[in-house]
GROMACS .gro file of C-alpha atoms in nm:
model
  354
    1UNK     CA    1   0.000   0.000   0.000
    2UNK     CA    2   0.113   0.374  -0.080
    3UNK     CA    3   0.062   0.645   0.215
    4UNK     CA    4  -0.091   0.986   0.053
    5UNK     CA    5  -0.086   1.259   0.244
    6UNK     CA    6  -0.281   1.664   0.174
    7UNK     CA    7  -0.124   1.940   0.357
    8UNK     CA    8  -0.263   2.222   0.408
    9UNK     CA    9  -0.204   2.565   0.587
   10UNK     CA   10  -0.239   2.923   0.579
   11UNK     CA   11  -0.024   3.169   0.326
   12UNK     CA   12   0.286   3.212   0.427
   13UNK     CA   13   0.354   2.980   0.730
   14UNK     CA   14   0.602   2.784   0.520
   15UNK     CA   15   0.408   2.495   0.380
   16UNK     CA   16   0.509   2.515  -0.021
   17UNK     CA   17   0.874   2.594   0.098
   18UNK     CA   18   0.880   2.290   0.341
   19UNK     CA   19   0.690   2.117   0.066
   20UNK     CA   20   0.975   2.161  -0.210
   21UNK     CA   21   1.249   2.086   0.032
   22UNK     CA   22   1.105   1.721   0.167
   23UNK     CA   23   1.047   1.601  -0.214
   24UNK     CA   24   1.356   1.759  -0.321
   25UNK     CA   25   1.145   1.960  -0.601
   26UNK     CA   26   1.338   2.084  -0.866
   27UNK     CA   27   1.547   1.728  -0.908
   28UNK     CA   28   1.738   1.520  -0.734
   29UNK     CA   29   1.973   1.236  -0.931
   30UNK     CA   30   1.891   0.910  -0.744
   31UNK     CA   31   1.752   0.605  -0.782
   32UNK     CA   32   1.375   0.666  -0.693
   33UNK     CA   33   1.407   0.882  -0.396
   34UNK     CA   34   1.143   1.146  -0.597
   35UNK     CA   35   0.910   1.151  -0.905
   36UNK     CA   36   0.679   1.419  -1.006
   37UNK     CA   37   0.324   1.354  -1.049
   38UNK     CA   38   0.221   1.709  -1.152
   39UNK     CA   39   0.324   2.011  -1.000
   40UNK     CA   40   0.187   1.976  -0.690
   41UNK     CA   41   0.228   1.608  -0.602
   42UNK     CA   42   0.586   1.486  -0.520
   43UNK     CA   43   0.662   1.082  -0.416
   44UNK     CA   44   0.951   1.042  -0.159
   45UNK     CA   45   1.147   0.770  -0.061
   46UNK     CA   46   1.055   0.655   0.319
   47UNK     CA   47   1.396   0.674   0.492
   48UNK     CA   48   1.454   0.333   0.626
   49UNK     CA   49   1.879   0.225   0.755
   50UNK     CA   50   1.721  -0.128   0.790
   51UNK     CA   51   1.707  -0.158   0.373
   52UNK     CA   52   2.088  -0.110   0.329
   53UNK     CA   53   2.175  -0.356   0.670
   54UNK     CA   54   1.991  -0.623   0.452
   55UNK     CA   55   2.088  -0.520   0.141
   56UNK     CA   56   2.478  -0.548   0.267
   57UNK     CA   57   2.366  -0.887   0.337
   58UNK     CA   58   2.194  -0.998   0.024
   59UNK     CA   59   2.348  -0.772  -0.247
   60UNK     CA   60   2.069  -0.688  -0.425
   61UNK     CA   61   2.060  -0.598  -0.815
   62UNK     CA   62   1.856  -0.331  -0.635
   63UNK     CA   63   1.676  -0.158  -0.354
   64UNK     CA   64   1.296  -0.011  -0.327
   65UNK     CA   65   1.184   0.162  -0.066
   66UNK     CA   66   0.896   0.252   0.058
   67UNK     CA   67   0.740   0.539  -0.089
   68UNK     CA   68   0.488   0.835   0.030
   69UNK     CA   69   0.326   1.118  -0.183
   70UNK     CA   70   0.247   1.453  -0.056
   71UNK     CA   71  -0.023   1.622  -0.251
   72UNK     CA   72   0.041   2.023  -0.176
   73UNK     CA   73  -0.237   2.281  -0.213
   74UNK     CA   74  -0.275   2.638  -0.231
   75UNK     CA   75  -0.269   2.831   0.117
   76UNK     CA   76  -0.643   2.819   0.268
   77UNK     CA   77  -0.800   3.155   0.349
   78UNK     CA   78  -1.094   3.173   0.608
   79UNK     CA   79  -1.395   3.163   0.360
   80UNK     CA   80  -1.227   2.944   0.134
   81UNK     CA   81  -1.489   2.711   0.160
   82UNK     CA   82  -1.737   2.987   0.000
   83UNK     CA   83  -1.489   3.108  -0.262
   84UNK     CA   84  -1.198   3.321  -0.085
   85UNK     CA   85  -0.812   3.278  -0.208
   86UNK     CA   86  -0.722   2.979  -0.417
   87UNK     CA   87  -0.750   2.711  -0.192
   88UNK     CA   88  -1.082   2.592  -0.207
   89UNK     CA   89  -1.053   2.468  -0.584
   90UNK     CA   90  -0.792   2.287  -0.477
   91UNK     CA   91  -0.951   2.121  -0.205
   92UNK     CA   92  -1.055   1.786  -0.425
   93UNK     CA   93  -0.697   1.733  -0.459
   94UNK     CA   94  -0.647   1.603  -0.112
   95UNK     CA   95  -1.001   1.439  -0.091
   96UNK     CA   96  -0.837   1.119  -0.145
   97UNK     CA   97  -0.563   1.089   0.003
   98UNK     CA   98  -0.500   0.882   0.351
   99UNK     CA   99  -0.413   1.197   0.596
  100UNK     CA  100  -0.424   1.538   0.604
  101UNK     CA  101  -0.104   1.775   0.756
  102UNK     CA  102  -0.104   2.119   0.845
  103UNK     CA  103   0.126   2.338   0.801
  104UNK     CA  104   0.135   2.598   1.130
  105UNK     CA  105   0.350   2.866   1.175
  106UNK     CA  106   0.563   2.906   1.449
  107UNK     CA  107   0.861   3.096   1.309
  108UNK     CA  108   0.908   3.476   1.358
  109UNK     CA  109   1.042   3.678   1.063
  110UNK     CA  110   0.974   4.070   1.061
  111UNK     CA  111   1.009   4.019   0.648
  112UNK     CA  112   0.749   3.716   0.578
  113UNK     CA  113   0.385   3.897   0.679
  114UNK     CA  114   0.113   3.617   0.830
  115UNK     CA  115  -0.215   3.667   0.662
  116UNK     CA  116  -0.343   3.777   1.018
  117UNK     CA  117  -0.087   4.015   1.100
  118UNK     CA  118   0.019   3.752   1.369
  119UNK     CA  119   0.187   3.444   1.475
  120UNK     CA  120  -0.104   3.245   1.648
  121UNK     CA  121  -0.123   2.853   1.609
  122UNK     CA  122  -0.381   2.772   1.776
  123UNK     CA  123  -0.603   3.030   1.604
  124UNK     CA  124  -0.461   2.931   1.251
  125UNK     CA  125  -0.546   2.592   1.314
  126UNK     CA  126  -0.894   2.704   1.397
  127UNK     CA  127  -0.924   2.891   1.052
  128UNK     CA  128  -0.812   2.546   0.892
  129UNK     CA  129  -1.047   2.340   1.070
  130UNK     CA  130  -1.342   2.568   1.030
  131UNK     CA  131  -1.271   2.570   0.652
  132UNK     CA  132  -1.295   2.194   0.628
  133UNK     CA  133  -1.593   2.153   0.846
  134UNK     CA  134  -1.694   2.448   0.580
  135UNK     CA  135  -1.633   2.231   0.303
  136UNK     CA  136  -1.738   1.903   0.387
  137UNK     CA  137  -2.074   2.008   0.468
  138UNK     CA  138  -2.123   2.176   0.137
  139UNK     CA  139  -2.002   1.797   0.036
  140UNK     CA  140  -2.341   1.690   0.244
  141UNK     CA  141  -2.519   1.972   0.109
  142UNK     CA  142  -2.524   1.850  -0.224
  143UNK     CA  143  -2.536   1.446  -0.139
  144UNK     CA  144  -2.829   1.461   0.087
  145UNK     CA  145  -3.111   1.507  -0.188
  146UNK     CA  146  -2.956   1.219  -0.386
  147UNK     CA  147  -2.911   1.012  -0.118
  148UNK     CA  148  -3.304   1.092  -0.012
  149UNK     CA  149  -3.390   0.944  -0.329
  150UNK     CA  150  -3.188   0.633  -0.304
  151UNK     CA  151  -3.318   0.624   0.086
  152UNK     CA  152  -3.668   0.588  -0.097
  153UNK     CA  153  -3.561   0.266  -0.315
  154UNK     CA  154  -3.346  -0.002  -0.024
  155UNK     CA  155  -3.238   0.015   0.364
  156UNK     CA  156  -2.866   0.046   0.242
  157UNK     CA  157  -2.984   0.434   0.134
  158UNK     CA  158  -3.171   0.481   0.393
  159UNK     CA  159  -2.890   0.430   0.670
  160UNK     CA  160  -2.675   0.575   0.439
  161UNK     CA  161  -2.887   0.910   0.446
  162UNK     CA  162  -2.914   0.869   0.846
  163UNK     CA  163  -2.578   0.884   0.901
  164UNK     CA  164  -2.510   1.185   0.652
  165UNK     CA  165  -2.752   1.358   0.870
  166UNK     CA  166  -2.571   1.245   1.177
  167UNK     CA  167  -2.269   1.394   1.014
  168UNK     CA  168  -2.429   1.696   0.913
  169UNK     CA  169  -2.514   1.774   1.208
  170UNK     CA  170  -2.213   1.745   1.415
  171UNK     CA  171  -2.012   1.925   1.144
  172UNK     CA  172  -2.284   2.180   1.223
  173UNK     CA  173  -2.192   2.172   1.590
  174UNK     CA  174  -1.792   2.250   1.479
  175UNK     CA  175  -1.627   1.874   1.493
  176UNK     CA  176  -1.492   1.678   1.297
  177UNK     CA  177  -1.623   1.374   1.118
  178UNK     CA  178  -1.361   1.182   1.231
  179UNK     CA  179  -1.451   1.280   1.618
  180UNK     CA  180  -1.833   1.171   1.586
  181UNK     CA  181  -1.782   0.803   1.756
  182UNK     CA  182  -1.897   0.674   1.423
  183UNK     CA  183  -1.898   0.258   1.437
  184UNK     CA  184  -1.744   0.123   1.118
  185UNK     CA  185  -2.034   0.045   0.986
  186UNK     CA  186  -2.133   0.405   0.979
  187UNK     CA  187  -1.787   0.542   0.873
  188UNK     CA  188  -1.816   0.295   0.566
  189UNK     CA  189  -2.185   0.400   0.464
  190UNK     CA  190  -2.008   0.754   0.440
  191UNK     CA  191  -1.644   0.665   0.263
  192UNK     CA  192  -1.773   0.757  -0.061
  193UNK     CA  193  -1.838   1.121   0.032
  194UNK     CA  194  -1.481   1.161   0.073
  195UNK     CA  195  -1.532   1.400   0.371
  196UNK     CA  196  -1.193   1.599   0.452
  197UNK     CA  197  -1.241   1.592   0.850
  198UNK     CA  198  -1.271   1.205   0.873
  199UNK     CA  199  -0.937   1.170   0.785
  200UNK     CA  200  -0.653   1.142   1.057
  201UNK     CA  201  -0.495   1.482   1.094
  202UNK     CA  202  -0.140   1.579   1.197
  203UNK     CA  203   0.035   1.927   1.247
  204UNK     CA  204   0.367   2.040   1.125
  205UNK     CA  205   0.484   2.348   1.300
  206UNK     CA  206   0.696   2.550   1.069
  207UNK     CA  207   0.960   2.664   1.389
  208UNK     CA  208   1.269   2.877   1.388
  209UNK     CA  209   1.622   2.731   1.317
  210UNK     CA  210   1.688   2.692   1.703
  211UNK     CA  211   1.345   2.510   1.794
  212UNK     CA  212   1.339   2.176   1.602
  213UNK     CA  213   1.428   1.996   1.934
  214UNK     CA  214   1.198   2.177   2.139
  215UNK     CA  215   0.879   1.999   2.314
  216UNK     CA  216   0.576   2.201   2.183
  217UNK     CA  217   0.275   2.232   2.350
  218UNK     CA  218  -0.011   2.019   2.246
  219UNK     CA  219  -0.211   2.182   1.906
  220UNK     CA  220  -0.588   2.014   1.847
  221UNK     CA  221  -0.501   1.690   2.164
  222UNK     CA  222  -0.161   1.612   1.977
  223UNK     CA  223   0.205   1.760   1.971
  224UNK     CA  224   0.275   1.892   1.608
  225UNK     CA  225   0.594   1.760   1.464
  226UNK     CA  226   0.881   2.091   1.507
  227UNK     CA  227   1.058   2.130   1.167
  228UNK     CA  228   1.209   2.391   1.048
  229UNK     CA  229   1.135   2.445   0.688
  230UNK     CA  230   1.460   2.718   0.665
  231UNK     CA  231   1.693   2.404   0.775
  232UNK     CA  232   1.519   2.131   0.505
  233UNK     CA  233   1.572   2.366   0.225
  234UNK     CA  234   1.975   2.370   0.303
  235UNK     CA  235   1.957   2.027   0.375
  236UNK     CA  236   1.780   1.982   0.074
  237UNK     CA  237   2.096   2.109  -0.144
  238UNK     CA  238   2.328   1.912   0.008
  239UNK     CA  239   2.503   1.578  -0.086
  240UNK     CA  240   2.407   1.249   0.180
  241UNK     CA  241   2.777   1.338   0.389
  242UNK     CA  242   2.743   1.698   0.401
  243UNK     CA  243   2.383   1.626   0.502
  244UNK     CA  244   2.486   1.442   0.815
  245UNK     CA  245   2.752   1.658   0.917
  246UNK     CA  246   2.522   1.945   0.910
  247UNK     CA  247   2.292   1.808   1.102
  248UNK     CA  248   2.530   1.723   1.349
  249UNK     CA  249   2.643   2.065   1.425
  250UNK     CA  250   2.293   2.154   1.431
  251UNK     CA  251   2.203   1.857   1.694
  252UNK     CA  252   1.966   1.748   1.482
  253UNK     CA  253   1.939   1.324   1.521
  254UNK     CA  254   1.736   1.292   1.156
  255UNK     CA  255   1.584   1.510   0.934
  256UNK     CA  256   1.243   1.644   0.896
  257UNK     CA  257   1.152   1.371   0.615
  258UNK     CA  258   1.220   1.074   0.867
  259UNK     CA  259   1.016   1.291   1.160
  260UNK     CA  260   0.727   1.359   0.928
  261UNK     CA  261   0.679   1.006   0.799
  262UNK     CA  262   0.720   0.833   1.165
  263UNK     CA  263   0.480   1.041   1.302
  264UNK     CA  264   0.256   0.968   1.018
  265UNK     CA  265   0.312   0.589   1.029
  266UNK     CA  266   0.190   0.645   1.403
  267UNK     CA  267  -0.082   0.834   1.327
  268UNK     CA  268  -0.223   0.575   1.054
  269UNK     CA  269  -0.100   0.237   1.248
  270UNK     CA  270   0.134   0.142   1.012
  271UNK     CA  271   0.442  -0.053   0.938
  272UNK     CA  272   0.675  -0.217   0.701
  273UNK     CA  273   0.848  -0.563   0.653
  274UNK     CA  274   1.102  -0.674   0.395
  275UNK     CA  275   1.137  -0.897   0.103
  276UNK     CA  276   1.546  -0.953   0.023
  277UNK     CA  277   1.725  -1.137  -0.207
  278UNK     CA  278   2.000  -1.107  -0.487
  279UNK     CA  279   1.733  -0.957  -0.744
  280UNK     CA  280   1.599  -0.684  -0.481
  281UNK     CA  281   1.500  -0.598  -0.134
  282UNK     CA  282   1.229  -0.362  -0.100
  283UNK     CA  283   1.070  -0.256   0.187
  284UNK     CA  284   0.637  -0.305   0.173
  285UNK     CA  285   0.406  -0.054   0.428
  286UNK     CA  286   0.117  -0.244   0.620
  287UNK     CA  287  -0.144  -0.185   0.875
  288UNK     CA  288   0.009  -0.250   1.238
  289UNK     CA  289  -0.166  -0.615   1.288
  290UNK     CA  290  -0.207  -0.741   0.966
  291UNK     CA  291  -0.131  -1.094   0.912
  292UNK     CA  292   0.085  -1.263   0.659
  293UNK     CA  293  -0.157  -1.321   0.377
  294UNK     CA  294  -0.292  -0.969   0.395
  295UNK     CA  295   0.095  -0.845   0.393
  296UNK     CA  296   0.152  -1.082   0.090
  297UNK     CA  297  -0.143  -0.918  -0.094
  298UNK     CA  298   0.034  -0.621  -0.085
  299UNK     CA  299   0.279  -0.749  -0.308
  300UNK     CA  300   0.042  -0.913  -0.540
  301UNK     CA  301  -0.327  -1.033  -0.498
  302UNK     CA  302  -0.248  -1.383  -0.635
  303UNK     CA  303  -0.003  -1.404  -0.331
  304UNK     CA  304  -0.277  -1.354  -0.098
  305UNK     CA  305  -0.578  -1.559  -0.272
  306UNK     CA  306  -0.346  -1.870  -0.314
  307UNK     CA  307  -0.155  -1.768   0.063
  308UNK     CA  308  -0.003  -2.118   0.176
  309UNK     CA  309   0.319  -2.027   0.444
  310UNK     CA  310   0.557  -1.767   0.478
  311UNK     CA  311   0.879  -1.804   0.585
  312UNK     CA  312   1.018  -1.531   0.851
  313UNK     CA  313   1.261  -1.401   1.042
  314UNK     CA  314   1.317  -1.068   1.229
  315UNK     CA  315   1.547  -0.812   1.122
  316UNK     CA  316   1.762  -0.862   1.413
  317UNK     CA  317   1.808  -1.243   1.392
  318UNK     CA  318   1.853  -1.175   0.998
  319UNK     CA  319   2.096  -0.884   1.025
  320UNK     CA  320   2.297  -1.072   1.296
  321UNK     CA  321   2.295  -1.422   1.172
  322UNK     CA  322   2.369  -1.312   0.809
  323UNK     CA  323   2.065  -1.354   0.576
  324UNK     CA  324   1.825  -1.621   0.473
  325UNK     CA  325   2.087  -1.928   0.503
  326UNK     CA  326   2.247  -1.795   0.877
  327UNK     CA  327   1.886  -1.782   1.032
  328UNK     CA  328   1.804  -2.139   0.859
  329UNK     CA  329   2.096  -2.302   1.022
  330UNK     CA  330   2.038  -2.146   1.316
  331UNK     CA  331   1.669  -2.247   1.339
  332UNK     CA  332   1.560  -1.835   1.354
  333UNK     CA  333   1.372  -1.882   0.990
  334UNK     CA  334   0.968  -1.973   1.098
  335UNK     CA  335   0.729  -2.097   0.882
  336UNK     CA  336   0.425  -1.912   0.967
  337UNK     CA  337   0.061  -1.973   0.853
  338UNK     CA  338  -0.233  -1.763   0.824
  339UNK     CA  339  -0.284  -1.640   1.150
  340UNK     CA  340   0.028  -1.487   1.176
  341UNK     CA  341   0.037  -1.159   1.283
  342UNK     CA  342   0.313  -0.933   1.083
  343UNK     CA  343   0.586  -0.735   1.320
  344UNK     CA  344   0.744  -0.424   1.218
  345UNK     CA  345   1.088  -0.559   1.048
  346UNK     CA  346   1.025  -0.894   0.953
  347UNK     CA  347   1.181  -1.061   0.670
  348UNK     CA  348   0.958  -1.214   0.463
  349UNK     CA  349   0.959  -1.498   0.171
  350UNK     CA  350   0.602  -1.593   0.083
  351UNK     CA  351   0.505  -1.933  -0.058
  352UNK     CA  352   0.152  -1.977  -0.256
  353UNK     CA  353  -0.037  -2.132  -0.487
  354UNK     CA  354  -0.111  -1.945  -0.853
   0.00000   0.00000   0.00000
């Protein structure tokens, strides 16, 4: 599975700037660390050490990591939902995609002007969330007399309709969709709709240079992720070494990129385990508590329909005990079934029936 993730934000906090420097806009001569979609959609290479431990194991003819797009939009204006600024005609851009991250300012610079004449996160993440709630109910707006009619023909439109109401009217209250206590059942009635606020939603705050390893207080019941945009832009035009060192003198463990996508992978319950071998080890993203046939599937659908054993070993056993053969010998390679439940790291080779 592929993450997708909107962000949004406000003019000027940052977020098109932070944007170009995490996918490395502009071009970047690598393997497949970055491809352009259009030009607001940028894929990125998840950065994960664990592919080159197993790949200086296996020697691979190559390695594929993990990938996540970031779809960027134009800065939202309060009233974008009726019309104001750019943003809201990009709105059905990020419709689709598994998460939505803000953008919130929390640099100060005399020579960069906020769009309300002040440095405020908790009130810019206000206007953001007001403009979604905005828009997704001019989403219901327009579904509810269709799905009246459908209510009219089977019981699958009619609960459909009831919980669009439901929906409706909490937006109406000012929460989210996604903070409703929907049961799945109601959730799914509503997936098609696409509303913005049931996705998961994370914050970014844009900080200066000297605050990317300070503790921020809580934005919306979560602690936004401190990056500093002005920092991934150099980082940005600097070669892997250089990279490193920089950060180094900065005291800076990992860059924003790494940051960003843990916190997402958190956010989402996901994880990744590893297929390696001389013709390529690649690294595959899966729900936290999937189990093996569902993590074959993601590899192919025939590996899941015809799903007979996989055989496994953790990274650590793999890494230490050097590869496939090492963890064989040493009895560390399992042959797990159906029921198994996939951990973060494993090391996969799945048998099946076509």
């Amino acid at each position: 599975m592929s993450l997708s993730i909107g962000i949004v934000g406000l003019p000027n906090v940052g977020k098109s700037s932070l944007f170009t420097a995490l996918t490395k806009k502009g071009g970047l001569a690598a393997n497949y660390p970055f491809a352009t979609i259009d030009p607001n959609v940028g894929i990125v290479a998840v950065p994960d050490a664990r592919l080159d431990a197993l790949a200086a194991i296996d020697h691979p003819a190559k390695i594929v990591p993990a990938t996540v797009e970031f779809v960027d939009i134009a800065g939202l204006v309060a009233g974008a939902s009726q019309g104001e600024g750019l943003g809201n005609k990009f709105l059905a851009n990020i419709r689709e995609t598994d998460a939505i991250c803000e953008v919130v300012r929390f640099f100060s610079d005399p020579n960069v002007e906020h769009v309300a004449h002040k440095v405020d996160p908790r009130s810019d993440v206000d206007t953001i969330k007001t403009e979604l709630i905005l828009a997704d109910l001019g989403t219901l707006e327009r579904a509810i007399p269709r799905l009246e009619k459908e209510a009219r023909r089977d019981k699958a439109g009619a609960f459909k309709l009831e919980v669009a109401k439901k929906v409706a009217e909490g937006l109406n209250e000012g929460h989210r969709a996604r903070t409703l206590g929907l049961s799945v059942e109601e959730a799914a009635a509503v997936k098609d709709l696409c509303l913005l606020t049931m996705k998961p939603m994370m914050y970014i705050a844009n900080v200066d240079e000297g605050s990317v390893n300070v503790e921020l207080p809580e934005i919306d019941g979560q602690r936004p992720v401190p990056i500093s945009a002005k920092i991934e832009a150099d980082l940005s035009e600097l070669d892997a070494e250089d990279a490193q060192m920089f950060m180094e003198e900065l005291g800076i463990e990992e860059g924003g990129l790494a940051r960003l996508i843990r916190a997402a992978y958190g956010l989402l319950g996901l994880q990744s385990y590893f297929t390696s071998g001389e013709t390529e080890t690649r690294a595959w993203t899966i729900p936290v508590g999937a189990k093996a046939p569902q993590a074959a599937g993601v590899i192919h659908s025939d590996f899941e329909r015809g799903f007979i054993k996989a055989e496994t070993a953790s990274f650590d056993d793999y890494v230490s005990l050097g590869g496939e053969a090492g963890c064989r010998a040493a009895g560390r390679l399992r042959q797990e079934g159906k029921d198994y439940v996939v951990q973060d790291g494993d090391v996969m080779h799945f048998k099946f029936n076509v």
